[in-house]
Tab-separated table of C-alpha atoms in Angstrom:
chain	number	residue	atom	x	y	z
A	267	MET	CA	-103.855	261.539	-142.413
A	268	PRO	CA	-100.785	261.277	-140.210
A	269	ARG	CA	-97.515	260.406	-141.793
A	270	LEU	CA	-96.737	256.747	-141.604
A	271	HIS	CA	-93.491	255.159	-140.604
A	272	VAL	CA	-92.190	253.607	-143.788
A	273	THR	CA	-89.239	251.358	-144.381
A	274	THR	CA	-87.655	250.813	-147.780
A	275	LYS	CA	-85.787	247.832	-149.036
A	276	ASN	CA	-84.834	247.625	-152.662
A	277	ASN	CA	-87.930	248.594	-154.615
A	278	ILE	CA	-90.383	247.938	-151.821
A	279	GLY	CA	-91.631	250.323	-149.245
A	280	THR	CA	-93.412	248.933	-146.205
A	281	ALA	CA	-95.729	250.748	-143.833
A	282	HIS	CA	-97.081	249.231	-140.602
A	283	VAL	CA	-100.350	250.531	-139.233
A	284	THR	CA	-102.818	249.278	-136.682
A	285	VAL	CA	-106.208	248.290	-137.984
A	286	GLY	CA	-108.794	250.596	-136.619
A	287	THR	CA	-111.855	251.748	-138.505
A	288	ASP	CA	-113.585	249.560	-141.001
A	289	GLY	CA	-113.401	250.878	-144.581
A	290	GLU	CA	-110.188	252.879	-144.306
A	291	GLN	CA	-108.438	253.361	-147.646
A	292	TYR	CA	-104.719	253.377	-148.223
A	293	SER	CA	-102.593	254.432	-151.268
A	294	CYS	CA	-98.901	255.029	-151.912
A	295	ALA	CA	-96.352	256.836	-154.092
A	296	TYR	CA	-92.614	257.211	-154.213
A	297	SER	CA	-89.998	259.852	-155.109
A	298	VAL	CA	-86.559	259.671	-156.650
A	299	ASN	CA	-83.664	260.410	-154.373
A	300	GLY	CA	-82.112	263.872	-154.883
A	301	ARG	CA	-85.136	265.358	-156.497
A	302	ARG	CA	-88.538	265.833	-155.209
A	303	ILE	CA	-90.201	264.239	-158.134
A	304	TYR	CA	-93.134	262.075	-157.037
A	305	SER	CA	-94.687	259.220	-158.812
A	306	PRO	CA	-98.403	259.116	-159.451
A	307	VAL	CA	-100.423	257.883	-156.476
A	308	SER	CA	-101.241	254.219	-156.569
A	309	GLU	CA	-104.685	252.771	-156.587
A	310	HIS	CA	-106.114	252.742	-153.134
A	311	VAL	CA	-106.774	249.763	-151.010
A	312	MET	CA	-109.474	249.501	-148.431
A	313	VAL	CA	-109.127	247.794	-145.083
A	314	THR	CA	-112.126	245.809	-143.953
A	315	ILE	CA	-112.352	245.204	-140.232
A	316	THR	CA	-113.831	241.897	-139.066
A	317	ALA	CA	-114.401	240.431	-135.582
A	318	PRO	CA	-111.715	238.058	-134.486
A	319	PRO	CA	-112.743	234.376	-134.260
A	320	SER	CA	-113.666	233.479	-130.706
A	321	LYS	CA	-112.168	230.641	-128.747
A	322	PRO	CA	-114.123	227.467	-129.514
A	323	VAL	CA	-115.457	225.048	-126.911
A	324	ILE	CA	-114.495	221.378	-127.110
A	325	ARG	CA	-116.576	218.559	-125.587
A	326	LEU	CA	-116.643	214.785	-125.391
A	327	ASP	CA	-119.853	212.812	-125.817
A	328	GLN	CA	-119.071	211.262	-122.430
A	329	TRP	CA	-118.744	214.209	-120.111
A	330	THR	CA	-116.759	212.071	-117.665
A	331	GLY	CA	-114.146	211.415	-120.350
A	332	VAL	CA	-114.193	207.689	-119.525
A	333	TYR	CA	-114.216	205.171	-122.377
A	334	VAL	CA	-113.622	201.492	-122.935
A	335	VAL	CA	-110.796	200.430	-125.203
A	336	GLY	CA	-112.090	200.302	-128.756
A	337	GLU	CA	-115.160	202.407	-127.965
A	338	ARG	CA	-116.084	205.232	-130.336
A	339	VAL	CA	-115.198	208.710	-129.012
A	340	THR	CA	-117.203	211.638	-130.392
A	341	ILE	CA	-115.561	215.091	-129.988
A	342	THR	CA	-117.386	218.323	-130.823
A	343	CYS	CA	-115.883	221.786	-131.374
A	344	SER	CA	-118.537	224.488	-131.227
A	345	VAL	CA	-118.684	228.228	-131.916
A	346	THR	CA	-121.401	230.671	-130.946
A	347	ALA	CA	-122.626	233.809	-132.799
A	348	ASP	CA	-120.410	233.510	-135.829
A	349	ASP	CA	-122.150	232.934	-139.125
A	350	ARG	CA	-119.059	233.116	-141.245
A	351	ASP	CA	-117.873	230.127	-143.207
A	352	LYS	CA	-115.645	227.959	-141.066
A	353	ASN	CA	-113.151	225.165	-141.175
A	354	PHE	CA	-112.559	223.162	-138.010
A	355	HIS	CA	-109.295	221.611	-136.924
A	356	PHE	CA	-108.791	218.872	-134.309
A	357	TYR	CA	-105.586	217.981	-132.564
A	358	ARG	CA	-104.524	214.924	-130.576
A	359	GLY	CA	-101.504	215.579	-128.442
A	360	GLY	CA	-100.731	218.631	-130.609
A	361	GLN	CA	-100.892	216.632	-133.849
A	362	ASN	CA	-103.483	217.575	-136.433
A	363	LEU	CA	-106.081	214.914	-137.101
A	364	SER	CA	-106.815	214.041	-140.691
A	365	LEU	CA	-109.807	215.683	-142.313
A	366	SER	CA	-111.416	212.277	-142.890
A	367	GLN	CA	-112.074	211.960	-139.169
A	368	PHE	CA	-114.427	214.910	-138.712
A	369	THR	CA	-117.318	216.791	-140.288
A	370	THR	CA	-118.663	220.337	-140.069
A	371	LYS	CA	-122.257	221.432	-139.772
A	372	TYR	CA	-123.232	225.010	-139.016
A	373	ASP	CA	-121.241	226.111	-135.985
A	374	ILE	CA	-120.176	222.650	-134.874
A	375	GLY	CA	-117.318	220.456	-135.967
A	376	THR	CA	-117.448	216.782	-135.012
A	377	ALA	CA	-114.586	214.321	-134.828
A	378	ARG	CA	-114.947	210.590	-134.252
A	379	VAL	CA	-111.982	208.573	-133.085
A	380	THR	CA	-111.433	205.189	-131.448
A	381	ALA	CA	-110.461	205.124	-127.802
A	382	GLY	CA	-106.960	203.781	-127.562
A	383	THR	CA	-104.336	205.027	-125.119
A	384	ASP	CA	-105.304	206.180	-121.648
A	385	GLY	CA	-104.721	209.901	-120.994
A	386	GLU	CA	-104.823	211.158	-124.612
A	387	GLN	CA	-105.568	214.895	-124.898
A	388	TYR	CA	-107.643	216.537	-127.629
A	389	SER	CA	-108.111	220.209	-128.598
A	390	CYS	CA	-109.631	222.123	-131.530
A	391	ALA	CA	-109.675	225.444	-133.416
A	392	TYR	CA	-111.404	226.844	-136.474
A	393	SER	CA	-110.774	229.251	-139.349
A	394	ALA	CA	-113.337	231.843	-140.429
A	395	SER	CA	-113.511	233.070	-144.046
A	396	VAL	CA	-113.781	236.855	-144.626
A	397	ASN	CA	-113.628	238.054	-148.218
A	398	GLY	CA	-111.407	235.154	-149.139
A	399	ARG	CA	-109.143	235.279	-146.119
A	400	TRP	CA	-109.197	232.491	-143.524
A	401	ILE	CA	-108.659	233.789	-140.047
A	402	ASP	CA	-107.681	231.284	-137.366
A	403	SER	CA	-109.332	231.159	-133.970
A	404	PRO	CA	-107.450	230.617	-130.734
A	405	LEU	CA	-106.952	226.980	-129.638
A	406	SER	CA	-109.643	225.549	-127.390
A	407	GLU	CA	-109.051	224.088	-123.957
A	408	HIS	CA	-108.059	220.441	-124.072
A	409	VAL	CA	-110.074	217.409	-122.971
A	410	MET	CA	-108.584	214.140	-121.786
A	411	VAL	CA	-109.819	210.626	-122.576
A	412	THR	CA	-109.570	208.049	-119.774
A	413	ILE	CA	-109.524	204.393	-120.787
A	414	THR	CA	-111.005	201.693	-118.553
A	415	ALA	CA	-111.254	197.918	-118.938
A	416	PRO	CA	-114.518	196.738	-120.472
A	417	PRO	CA	-116.926	194.890	-118.129
A	418	SER	CA	-116.866	191.158	-118.710
A	419	LYS	CA	-119.899	189.070	-119.540
A	420	PRO	CA	-121.631	187.980	-116.306
A	421	VAL	CA	-122.756	184.448	-115.483
A	422	ILE	CA	-126.384	183.805	-114.530
A	423	ARG	CA	-127.549	180.811	-112.481
A	424	LEU	CA	-130.731	179.422	-110.911
A	425	ASP	CA	-130.747	177.933	-107.402
A	426	GLN	CA	-132.220	174.809	-109.003
A	427	TRP	CA	-129.708	173.861	-111.681
A	428	THR	CA	-132.378	171.814	-113.458
A	429	GLY	CA	-134.494	174.936	-113.896
A	430	VAL	CA	-137.614	173.054	-112.722
A	431	TYR	CA	-139.979	174.631	-110.179
A	432	VAL	CA	-143.507	174.184	-108.846
A	433	VAL	CA	-146.014	177.000	-109.376
A	434	GLY	CA	-145.631	179.544	-106.562
A	435	GLU	CA	-142.188	178.279	-105.529
A	436	ARG	CA	-139.487	180.865	-104.825
A	437	VAL	CA	-136.885	181.183	-107.608
A	438	THR	CA	-133.470	182.579	-106.668
A	439	ILE	CA	-131.383	183.918	-109.580
A	440	THR	CA	-127.745	184.976	-109.186
A	441	CYS	CA	-125.658	187.123	-111.525
A	442	SER	CA	-121.929	186.853	-110.794
A	443	VAL	CA	-118.766	188.629	-111.974
A	444	THR	CA	-115.140	187.613	-111.472
A	445	ALA	CA	-112.004	189.754	-111.082
A	446	ASP	CA	-113.645	193.178	-111.152
A	447	ASP	CA	-113.481	195.242	-107.938
A	448	ARG	CA	-115.174	198.340	-109.343
A	449	ASP	CA	-118.504	199.513	-107.954
A	450	LYS	CA	-121.361	197.710	-109.681
A	451	ASN	CA	-125.066	197.857	-110.271
A	452	PHE	CA	-126.806	194.662	-111.400
A	453	HIS	CA	-129.758	194.454	-113.766
A	454	PHE	CA	-132.113	191.486	-114.241
A	455	TYR	CA	-134.453	190.920	-117.156
A	456	ARG	CA	-137.458	188.640	-117.628
A	457	GLY	CA	-138.346	188.179	-121.253
A	458	GLY	CA	-136.340	191.294	-122.080
A	459	GLN	CA	-138.210	193.440	-119.522
A	460	ASN	CA	-136.263	194.970	-116.657
A	461	LEU	CA	-137.163	193.654	-113.187
A	462	SER	CA	-137.826	196.218	-110.502
A	463	LEU	CA	-135.006	197.088	-108.108
A	464	SER	CA	-137.049	195.850	-105.145
A	465	GLN	CA	-136.711	192.274	-106.389
A	466	PHE	CA	-132.949	191.923	-106.085
A	467	THR	CA	-129.942	192.733	-103.927
A	468	THR	CA	-126.199	193.186	-104.521
A	469	LYS	CA	-123.310	191.916	-102.424
A	470	TYR	CA	-119.706	192.091	-103.589
A	471	ASP	CA	-119.567	190.595	-107.090
A	472	ILE	CA	-122.948	188.861	-106.964
A	473	GLY	CA	-126.408	190.216	-107.673
A	474	THR	CA	-129.358	188.131	-106.442
A	475	ALA	CA	-132.942	188.302	-107.682
A	476	ARG	CA	-135.854	186.464	-106.074
A	477	VAL	CA	-139.049	185.947	-108.034
A	478	THR	CA	-142.063	183.668	-107.809
A	479	ALA	CA	-142.354	180.818	-110.304
A	480	GLY	CA	-145.300	181.559	-112.549
A	481	THR	CA	-145.422	180.896	-116.281
A	482	ASP	CA	-143.679	177.909	-117.827
A	483	GLY	CA	-140.791	178.770	-120.147
A	484	GLU	CA	-139.964	182.226	-118.758
A	485	GLN	CA	-136.468	183.388	-119.688
A	486	TYR	CA	-134.180	185.388	-117.404
A	487	SER	CA	-130.911	187.200	-118.172
A	488	CYS	CA	-128.725	189.745	-116.404
A	489	ALA	CA	-126.095	192.441	-116.885
A	490	TYR	CA	-124.229	194.910	-114.692
A	491	SER	CA	-122.761	198.414	-114.850
A	492	VAL	CA	-119.405	199.511	-113.447
A	493	SER	CA	-118.598	203.015	-112.236
A	494	GLY	CA	-115.522	204.778	-113.669
A	495	ASN	CA	-114.961	208.428	-112.699
A	496	GLY	CA	-118.696	209.012	-112.597
A	497	ARG	CA	-119.616	207.049	-115.734
A	498	TRP	CA	-121.556	203.783	-115.542
A	499	ILE	CA	-120.430	201.373	-118.240
A	500	ASP	CA	-122.715	198.477	-119.135
A	501	SER	CA	-121.508	194.910	-119.464
A	502	PRO	CA	-122.642	192.549	-122.203
A	503	LEU	CA	-125.877	190.662	-121.522
A	504	SER	CA	-125.478	187.237	-119.929
A	505	GLU	CA	-126.761	184.027	-121.431
A	506	HIS	CA	-130.400	183.375	-120.547
A	507	VAL	CA	-131.821	180.685	-118.274
A	508	VAL	CA	-135.252	179.106	-118.661
A	509	VAL	CA	-137.635	178.313	-115.788
A	510	THR	CA	-139.739	175.190	-116.291
A	511	ILE	CA	-142.961	174.934	-114.281
A	512	THR	CA	-144.345	171.539	-113.213
A	513	ASP	CA	-147.620	170.654	-111.490
A	514	PRO	CA	-147.559	170.438	-107.683
A	515	LEU	CA	-147.696	166.968	-106.148
A	516	LYS	CA	-150.909	165.710	-104.578
A	517	THR	CA	-151.137	163.862	-101.261
A	518	PRO	CA	-151.552	160.098	-101.797
A	519	VAL	CA	-154.218	157.935	-100.132
A	520	ILE	CA	-153.403	154.644	-98.368
A	521	TYR	CA	-155.913	151.905	-97.510
A	522	LEU	CA	-156.006	148.234	-96.412
A	523	ASP	CA	-157.728	145.221	-97.931
A	524	GLN	CA	-159.423	144.764	-94.520
A	525	ALA	CA	-161.464	147.834	-93.637
A	526	THR	CA	-161.192	147.090	-89.888
A	527	GLY	CA	-157.415	146.844	-90.015
A	528	VAL	CA	-157.528	143.748	-87.730
A	529	TYR	CA	-155.576	140.670	-88.836
A	530	ALA	CA	-154.719	137.296	-87.293
A	531	VAL	CA	-151.159	136.086	-87.003
A	532	GLY	CA	-150.098	134.577	-90.322
A	533	GLN	CA	-152.811	136.319	-92.298
A	534	THR	CA	-151.766	138.268	-95.442
A	535	ILE	CA	-151.836	142.066	-95.148
A	536	THR	CA	-152.192	144.108	-98.314
A	537	MET	CA	-152.014	147.915	-98.316
A	538	THR	CA	-152.445	150.139	-101.377
A	539	CYS	CA	-151.099	153.650	-102.072
A	540	THR	CA	-152.870	155.558	-104.834
A	541	VAL	CA	-152.791	159.002	-106.491
A	542	THR	CA	-155.463	160.463	-108.744
A	543	GLY	CA	-155.117	163.014	-111.519
A	544	ASP	CA	-151.350	162.687	-111.990
A	545	ASN	CA	-150.094	160.352	-114.710
A	546	ARG	CA	-146.389	161.082	-114.281
A	547	GLU	CA	-144.071	158.181	-113.509
A	548	LYS	CA	-143.691	157.874	-109.728
A	549	MET	CA	-141.588	156.058	-107.161
A	550	PHE	CA	-143.699	154.879	-104.199
A	551	TYR	CA	-142.470	154.485	-100.609
A	552	PHE	CA	-144.156	152.911	-97.559
A	553	TYR	CA	-143.440	153.750	-93.907
A	554	LYS	CA	-144.168	152.147	-90.557
A	555	GLY	CA	-144.035	154.984	-88.080
A	556	HIS	CA	-140.980	156.995	-89.124
A	557	GLN	CA	-139.119	154.023	-90.583
A	558	GLN	CA	-139.110	153.506	-94.341
A	559	LEU	CA	-139.932	149.941	-95.325
A	560	PRO	CA	-137.449	148.114	-97.598
A	561	PHE	CA	-139.693	148.482	-100.596
A	562	ASN	CA	-140.061	150.957	-103.411
A	563	THR	CA	-141.270	150.567	-106.928
A	564	SER	CA	-142.096	152.665	-109.958
A	565	SER	CA	-145.651	153.122	-111.135
A	566	ARG	CA	-147.946	155.823	-112.438
A	567	ASN	CA	-150.972	155.935	-110.132
A	568	THR	CA	-151.181	152.939	-107.739
A	569	GLU	CA	-148.843	150.611	-105.860
A	570	THR	CA	-149.455	147.820	-103.321
A	571	PHE	CA	-147.370	146.489	-100.449
A	572	THR	CA	-147.969	143.022	-98.968
A	573	PHE	CA	-146.957	141.122	-95.813
A	574	PRO	CA	-147.562	137.457	-96.820
A	575	ASN	CA	-147.319	136.141	-93.226
A	576	SER	CA	-148.179	138.761	-90.652
A	577	GLY	CA	-146.819	138.681	-87.134
A	578	LEU	CA	-147.332	140.698	-83.954
A	579	SER	CA	-144.475	142.987	-84.974
A	580	HIS	CA	-146.540	144.202	-87.940
A	581	SER	CA	-148.972	146.037	-85.657
A	582	GLY	CA	-148.670	149.821	-85.934
A	583	GLN	CA	-149.370	152.827	-88.128
A	584	TYR	CA	-148.485	152.910	-91.809
A	585	ARG	CA	-148.165	155.743	-94.325
A	586	CYS	CA	-147.075	156.094	-97.935
A	587	GLN	CA	-145.425	158.711	-100.112
A	588	TYR	CA	-144.290	159.090	-103.710
A	589	ARG	CA	-141.569	160.880	-105.679
A	590	VAL	CA	-141.671	162.432	-109.156
A	591	THR	CA	-138.542	163.267	-111.177
A	592	VAL	CA	-138.762	166.137	-113.682
A	593	ARG	CA	-135.601	166.865	-115.689
A	594	SER	CA	-133.409	165.346	-112.977
A	595	ARG	CA	-135.078	167.281	-110.129
A	596	GLN	CA	-136.887	165.129	-107.585
A	597	PHE	CA	-140.113	166.224	-105.900
A	598	ASP	CA	-141.485	164.362	-102.851
A	599	SER	CA	-145.174	164.402	-102.031
A	600	LYS	CA	-146.541	164.794	-98.537
A	601	GLN	CA	-147.042	161.560	-96.622
A	602	SER	CA	-150.542	160.115	-96.644
A	603	GLN	CA	-152.816	159.940	-93.631
A	604	ALA	CA	-151.925	157.029	-91.349
A	605	ILE	CA	-153.750	153.685	-91.251
A	606	THR	CA	-153.580	151.351	-88.234
A	607	VAL	CA	-152.877	147.612	-88.444
A	608	ALA	CA	-153.762	145.419	-85.416
A	609	ILE	CA	-152.519	141.802	-85.169
A	610	GLU	CA	-154.324	139.301	-82.838
A	611	GLU	CA	-152.582	136.137	-81.770
A	612	LYS	CA	-155.765	133.866	-81.937
A	613	ASN	CA	-159.128	133.906	-83.651
A	614	PRO	CA	-161.462	135.989	-81.412
A	615	VAL	CA	-164.550	133.787	-82.071
A	616	ALA	CA	-162.793	130.510	-81.207
A	617	LEU	CA	-161.332	132.094	-78.089
A	618	ALA	CA	-164.811	133.142	-76.919
A	619	ALA	CA	-166.127	129.591	-77.514
A	620	VAL	CA	-163.373	128.038	-75.407
A	621	VAL	CA	-163.937	130.493	-72.561
A	622	GLY	CA	-167.710	129.846	-72.663
A	623	SER	CA	-167.215	126.076	-72.610
A	624	ALA	CA	-164.939	126.269	-69.592
A	625	LEU	CA	-167.434	128.391	-67.639
A	626	GLY	CA	-170.293	126.010	-68.497
A	627	LEU	CA	-168.322	122.998	-67.304
A	628	ILE	CA	-167.496	124.678	-63.995
A	629	LEU	CA	-171.179	125.531	-63.385
A	630	LEU	CA	-172.279	122.028	-64.256
A	631	LEU	CA	-169.830	120.449	-61.797
A	632	ALA	CA	-170.935	122.818	-59.055
A	633	LEU	CA	-174.580	121.946	-59.643
A	634	LEU	CA	-173.876	118.220	-59.505
A	635	GLY	CA	-171.978	118.636	-56.250
A	636	VAL	CA	-174.919	120.402	-54.606
A	637	CYS	CA	-177.346	117.717	-55.667
A	638	VAL	CA	-175.129	114.867	-54.438
A	639	TRP	CA	-174.664	116.647	-51.128
A	640	ARG	CA	-178.417	116.955	-50.648
A	641	LYS	CA	-178.953	113.310	-51.588
A	642	GLY	CA	-176.497	112.152	-48.950
A	643	LYS	CA	-178.199	114.210	-46.318
A	644	LYS	CA	-181.586	112.603	-47.095
A	645	GLU	CA	-180.141	109.124	-46.875
A	646	ASN	CA	-178.691	109.833	-43.491
A	647	MET	CA	-182.094	110.958	-42.240
A	648	ARG	CA	-183.751	107.772	-43.481
A	649	GLU	CA	-181.169	105.521	-41.837
A	650	THR	CA	-182.004	107.017	-38.450
A	651	ARG	CA	-185.568	105.853	-38.911
A	652	ASN	CA	-184.369	102.266	-39.548
A	653	ALA	CA	-186.762	102.004	-42.408
A	654	VAL	CA	-185.434	101.566	-45.883
A	655	PRO	CA	-187.978	101.462	-48.789
A	656	SER	CA	-187.445	98.498	-51.086
A	657	ARG	CA	-187.262	100.631	-54.180
A	658	GLU	CA	-184.350	102.675	-52.851
A	659	GLN	CA	-182.227	99.530	-52.726
A	660	ASN	CA	-181.877	99.714	-56.526
A	661	ASN	CA	-180.599	103.325	-56.675
A	662	GLU	CA	-177.342	102.230	-58.162
A	663	HIS	CA	-179.148	101.554	-61.424
A	664	LEU	CA	-180.958	104.878	-61.633
A	665	THR	CA	-180.188	107.515	-64.197
A	666	TYR	CA	-178.914	110.942	-63.266
A	667	ALA	CA	-182.389	112.407	-63.775
A	668	ASP	CA	-184.067	109.692	-61.650
A	669	LEU	CA	-181.492	110.330	-58.917
A	670	ILE	CA	-182.418	113.962	-58.781
A	671	LEU	CA	-186.149	113.195	-58.631
A	672	GLN	CA	-185.673	110.592	-55.885
A	673	THR	CA	-183.635	112.851	-53.694
A	674	ASN	CA	-186.171	115.602	-54.253
A	675	PRO	CA	-189.494	114.085	-55.379
A	676	LYS	CA	-191.232	117.409	-55.458
A	677	GLY	CA	-188.422	118.936	-57.559
A	678	GLU	CA	-188.198	121.938	-55.346
A	679	ASP	CA	-184.440	121.921	-54.673
A	680	CYS	CA	-182.623	120.825	-57.807
A	681	GLN	CA	-185.158	121.055	-60.588
A	682	ARG	CA	-184.159	124.614	-61.461
A	683	ASP	CA	-180.484	123.701	-61.089
A	684	ASN	CA	-181.006	120.745	-63.385
A	685	SER	CA	-182.543	122.950	-66.049
A	686	HIS	CA	-179.554	125.283	-65.803
A	687	ALA	CA	-177.216	122.343	-66.049
A	688	GLN	CA	-178.902	121.149	-69.205
A	689	SER	CA	-178.728	124.683	-70.611
A	690	GLU	CA	-175.014	124.954	-69.809
A	691	GLU	CA	-174.449	121.534	-71.344
A	692	TYR	CA	-176.106	122.722	-74.555
A	693	THR	CA	-174.032	125.895	-74.483
A	694	LEU	CA	-170.885	123.855	-74.134
A	695	TYR	CA	-171.912	121.741	-77.133
A	696	ALA	CA	-172.655	124.819	-79.223
A	697	ALA	CA	-169.342	126.411	-78.297
A	698	VAL	CA	-167.437	123.316	-79.326
A	699	LYS	CA	-169.257	123.253	-82.665
A	700	LEU	CA	-168.160	126.843	-83.345
């Protein structure tokens, strides 16, 4: 064994050697100055060589290192291929963390702290036990915790603030955020189930989802995620909104009390608007052309509209419509098919009778004129013969029928005209009776 370099101070001699081979034994002795008298050799000591602890690896549970104030930060310090007993040590800004903040299991030490100040740095080391000696590892690299503001709770709204829709109607849902300019992704939920990305869009601080109204009572909520140095942080869930489904409105039917739709001036016009299979309270409206009439009333299934004294201005086409209010939202039905009202100034039957009477009178006067003209012609012919029958001297007392027979004894000229005259006279009488 080579001679060692030994230093002596008081009663202690010290030798410094470099550890080399495992199991080397060392012993010592001393001599008194001036004489070469040696002491007995001491007991020997054996040097055990062990592998130095390796540099541990430190990690954050969020690889981006981004956390929200107050969020729990989990830090792990891990060692590979070292089955010796270990104690882990964690440091924040060079200050040792208390043992109550971390645990050890196998080759991993875990520390849990609360995110506080932005930019805090953490590192770790460990000690390995070899035959009662604890040997410290080198210090790990450090990791830095970045603190970001927590996302605020978003606000969800329906395009219909009442929340009432008809089956199949388009429902537009918005999820809005204020005072947050970070990149965002919005998420919508129906009954707790995530809606597909194809159903909504994002623009600035507003996410918009469009769905089709289906089942009554469906609940919708939303949330969003913000990006911070590669980490997406989720906001709290919004309040939920409820979609109420109501039955679609049917088209009403309008009809008149007169099936023909023809009325005389002054006659009462009554039109009725009715709906079947819908017992909700309704507000009815009547229209002439495109103009709404100054009438509306509340009913459930049927409503009537009356003109007590009709005039020519009431002629035209009429329609009706109704409105239903569900939780403050108003729904208007389609307008009914049109009905046509016609107003006549006089009674058509009486007018026909008057016209017929006038024509009969004109024909009768014409017939009488022809007969008188023929009678005068005959008399002129008889005067030229200078012979006047005694019976013709009393013509002024004859009836109208006798006059016709005298002027035409054979009845060849005016008999047919006379029959027509009597017929027209009867027609005139009948017309007047009507």
